[in-house]
Amino acid sequence: MRLRARIVDPKLKGHARAYVAQAALATVALLIALSVVDLLANAVIIAAIGSTAFILFVTPSNVMATPRHVIGGHAVCLATGAIFFGLVQSSTGQSLIDSAPFLFDLAAAMAVGLGILMMALTNTEHGPAAGTALGMVVIDVTWELMVVFVASVVAMSMVHQMLRHRLRDLM
């Protein structure tokens, strides 16, 4: 019995339906995002969306699940990542990276660091959004990808807001 108590969340008792329903909501939200555009080809970005789904549907009353933090955090990190993507893709950036490849890693790390700082300064902290900043630097960013990404984050946040009175904290 003790082993079972350590493996299975004690809060599950009497709330199994909520666990299944909220996991299903997260699954549907991700399925919709993946169906719109091939986000799987951009694994870093879909990881950020998946992590956001976890926060929204497993810890729905967490401050990081509020629209300000979800949408704001991803917007801030999308912008910082896009700036560093532009620097890396510029002719000067390409020349520097060709001569010193570690500069690409430095740019990616700086995008994440600046994203974290900007989220803290704007009170839009959302942990998964740091992955957005990284993703914007390391993949080929297109306008379509950015629009679909933002729409996915906004849609998940809207679903969370509409159902927040019915969602339970599962942690």
Coordinates of C-alpha atoms in Angstrom, one line a residue:
M1 CA 0.0 0.0 0.0
R2 CA 2.8 2.4 0.8
L3 CA 4.4 1.9 -2.6
R4 CA 1.1 2.7 -4.3
A5 CA 0.7 5.8 -2.2
R6 CA 4.1 7.0 -3.5
I7 CA 3.4 6.2 -7.1
V8 CA -0.3 7.4 -7.4
D9 CA -1.2 10.9 -6.5
P10 CA -3.3 10.8 -3.3
K11 CA -5.5 13.6 -4.7
L12 CA -6.6 11.2 -7.5
K13 CA -9.1 9.6 -5.2
G14 CA -12.5 11.0 -6.0
H15 CA -11.1 13.2 -8.8
A16 CA -10.1 10.7 -11.5
R17 CA -12.6 12.3 -13.9
A18 CA -10.9 15.7 -13.6
Y19 CA -7.5 14.2 -14.2
V20 CA -8.7 12.4 -17.4
A21 CA -10.7 15.4 -18.6
Q22 CA -7.9 17.9 -18.1
A23 CA -5.4 15.6 -19.8
A24 CA -7.8 15.2 -22.7
L25 CA -8.2 19.0 -23.0
A26 CA -4.4 19.4 -23.2
T27 CA -4.3 16.7 -25.8
V28 CA -7.1 18.3 -27.9
A29 CA -5.4 21.7 -27.7
L30 CA -2.1 20.3 -28.9
L31 CA -3.8 18.3 -31.7
I32 CA -5.4 21.5 -33.0
A33 CA -2.1 23.3 -33.0
L34 CA -0.4 20.5 -34.7
S35 CA -3.1 20.1 -37.3
V36 CA -2.9 23.7 -38.5
V37 CA 0.7 23.7 -39.6
D38 CA 3.5 21.1 -39.3
L39 CA 4.7 22.3 -35.9
L40 CA 6.4 18.9 -35.3
A41 CA 9.1 20.0 -37.8
N42 CA 9.7 22.8 -35.3
A43 CA 10.1 20.6 -32.1
V44 CA 11.4 23.4 -29.9
I45 CA 8.3 25.5 -30.5
I46 CA 5.9 22.6 -30.0
A47 CA 7.7 21.8 -26.7
A48 CA 7.0 25.3 -25.5
I49 CA 3.3 24.9 -26.4
G50 CA 3.2 21.5 -24.7
S51 CA 4.7 22.9 -21.6
T52 CA 2.1 25.7 -21.6
A53 CA -0.6 23.1 -21.9
F54 CA 0.7 21.4 -18.8
I55 CA 0.6 24.6 -16.8
L56 CA -2.9 25.6 -18.1
F57 CA -4.5 22.2 -17.5
V58 CA -2.6 20.7 -14.6
T59 CA -2.0 23.8 -12.5
P60 CA -4.9 26.0 -13.7
S61 CA -5.0 28.4 -10.7
N62 CA -1.2 29.0 -10.9
V63 CA -0.3 32.7 -11.6
M64 CA 1.6 31.5 -14.7
A65 CA -1.7 30.2 -16.1
T66 CA -3.2 33.7 -16.3
P67 CA -3.6 35.2 -19.8
R68 CA -1.1 38.0 -18.9
H69 CA 1.6 35.4 -18.1
V70 CA 0.8 32.9 -20.9
I71 CA 0.2 35.3 -23.8
G72 CA 2.5 38.0 -22.5
G73 CA 5.4 35.7 -21.7
H74 CA 5.2 34.0 -25.1
A75 CA 4.9 37.4 -26.9
V76 CA 7.9 38.8 -25.0
C77 CA 10.0 35.7 -25.8
L78 CA 8.8 35.5 -29.4
A79 CA 10.0 39.1 -29.9
T80 CA 13.4 38.6 -28.2
G81 CA 13.9 35.3 -30.1
A82 CA 12.9 37.0 -33.4
I83 CA 15.4 39.8 -32.8
F84 CA 18.3 37.3 -32.2
F85 CA 17.1 35.3 -35.2
G86 CA 17.4 38.4 -37.3
L87 CA 20.9 39.0 -36.0
V88 CA 22.0 35.4 -36.6
Q89 CA 20.5 35.4 -40.2
S90 CA 22.0 38.8 -41.2
S91 CA 25.0 38.7 -43.5
T92 CA 27.2 40.0 -40.7
G93 CA 25.8 37.4 -38.3
Q94 CA 26.4 34.6 -40.8
S95 CA 30.0 35.7 -41.4
L96 CA 30.7 35.8 -37.7
I97 CA 29.0 32.4 -37.1
D98 CA 31.0 30.9 -40.0
S99 CA 34.2 32.0 -38.4
A100 CA 33.2 31.2 -34.8
P101 CA 30.3 28.7 -34.6
F102 CA 30.0 29.1 -30.8
L103 CA 28.5 32.6 -31.5
F104 CA 25.3 30.8 -32.7
D105 CA 25.1 29.1 -29.3
L106 CA 25.8 32.4 -27.6
A107 CA 23.0 34.1 -29.5
A108 CA 20.5 31.4 -28.6
A109 CA 21.5 31.6 -24.9
M110 CA 21.3 35.4 -25.0
A111 CA 17.8 35.2 -26.5
V112 CA 16.6 33.0 -23.6
G113 CA 18.4 35.2 -21.0
L114 CA 17.0 38.4 -22.4
G115 CA 13.5 36.8 -22.7
I116 CA 13.7 35.8 -19.0
L117 CA 14.8 39.3 -18.0
M118 CA 12.0 41.0 -20.1
M119 CA 9.4 38.7 -18.7
A120 CA 10.5 39.5 -15.2
L121 CA 10.5 43.3 -16.0
T122 CA 7.0 43.2 -17.5
N123 CA 5.6 40.8 -14.9
T124 CA 4.7 38.2 -17.6
E125 CA 6.8 35.3 -16.3
H126 CA 5.8 32.0 -17.9
G127 CA 8.5 29.3 -17.8
P128 CA 7.6 27.6 -21.0
A129 CA 8.0 30.9 -22.9
A130 CA 11.8 30.7 -22.5
G131 CA 11.6 27.8 -25.0
T132 CA 9.9 30.1 -27.4
A133 CA 12.9 32.5 -27.4
L134 CA 15.2 29.5 -28.0
G135 CA 13.0 28.1 -30.7
M136 CA 12.8 31.4 -32.6
V137 CA 16.6 31.4 -32.9
V138 CA 17.3 27.8 -33.8
I139 CA 14.6 27.1 -36.4
D140 CA 13.7 28.8 -39.7
V141 CA 11.1 31.3 -38.5
T142 CA 8.3 32.2 -40.9
W143 CA 5.4 34.6 -40.5
E144 CA 3.1 31.6 -40.8
L145 CA 4.8 29.8 -38.0
M146 CA 4.7 32.9 -35.7
V147 CA 1.0 33.5 -36.5
V148 CA 0.0 29.9 -35.9
F149 CA 2.1 29.8 -32.7
V150 CA 0.5 32.9 -31.3
A151 CA -3.0 31.7 -32.3
S152 CA -2.3 28.4 -30.6
V153 CA -1.2 30.1 -27.4
V154 CA -4.2 32.5 -27.4
A155 CA -6.6 29.7 -28.1
M156 CA -5.3 27.5 -25.3
S157 CA -5.5 30.5 -22.9
M158 CA -9.1 31.2 -24.0
V159 CA -10.1 27.6 -23.4
H160 CA -8.4 27.8 -20.0
Q161 CA -10.3 31.0 -19.2
M162 CA -13.7 29.6 -20.3
L163 CA -13.2 26.4 -18.2
R164 CA -11.2 27.8 -15.3
H165 CA -14.1 27.4 -12.9
R166 CA -14.3 23.7 -13.7
L167 CA -10.6 22.9 -13.7
R168 CA -8.8 21.6 -10.6
D169 CA -5.2 21.9 -9.6
L170 CA -3.8 18.4 -10.1
M171 CA -0.5 19.1 -8.3

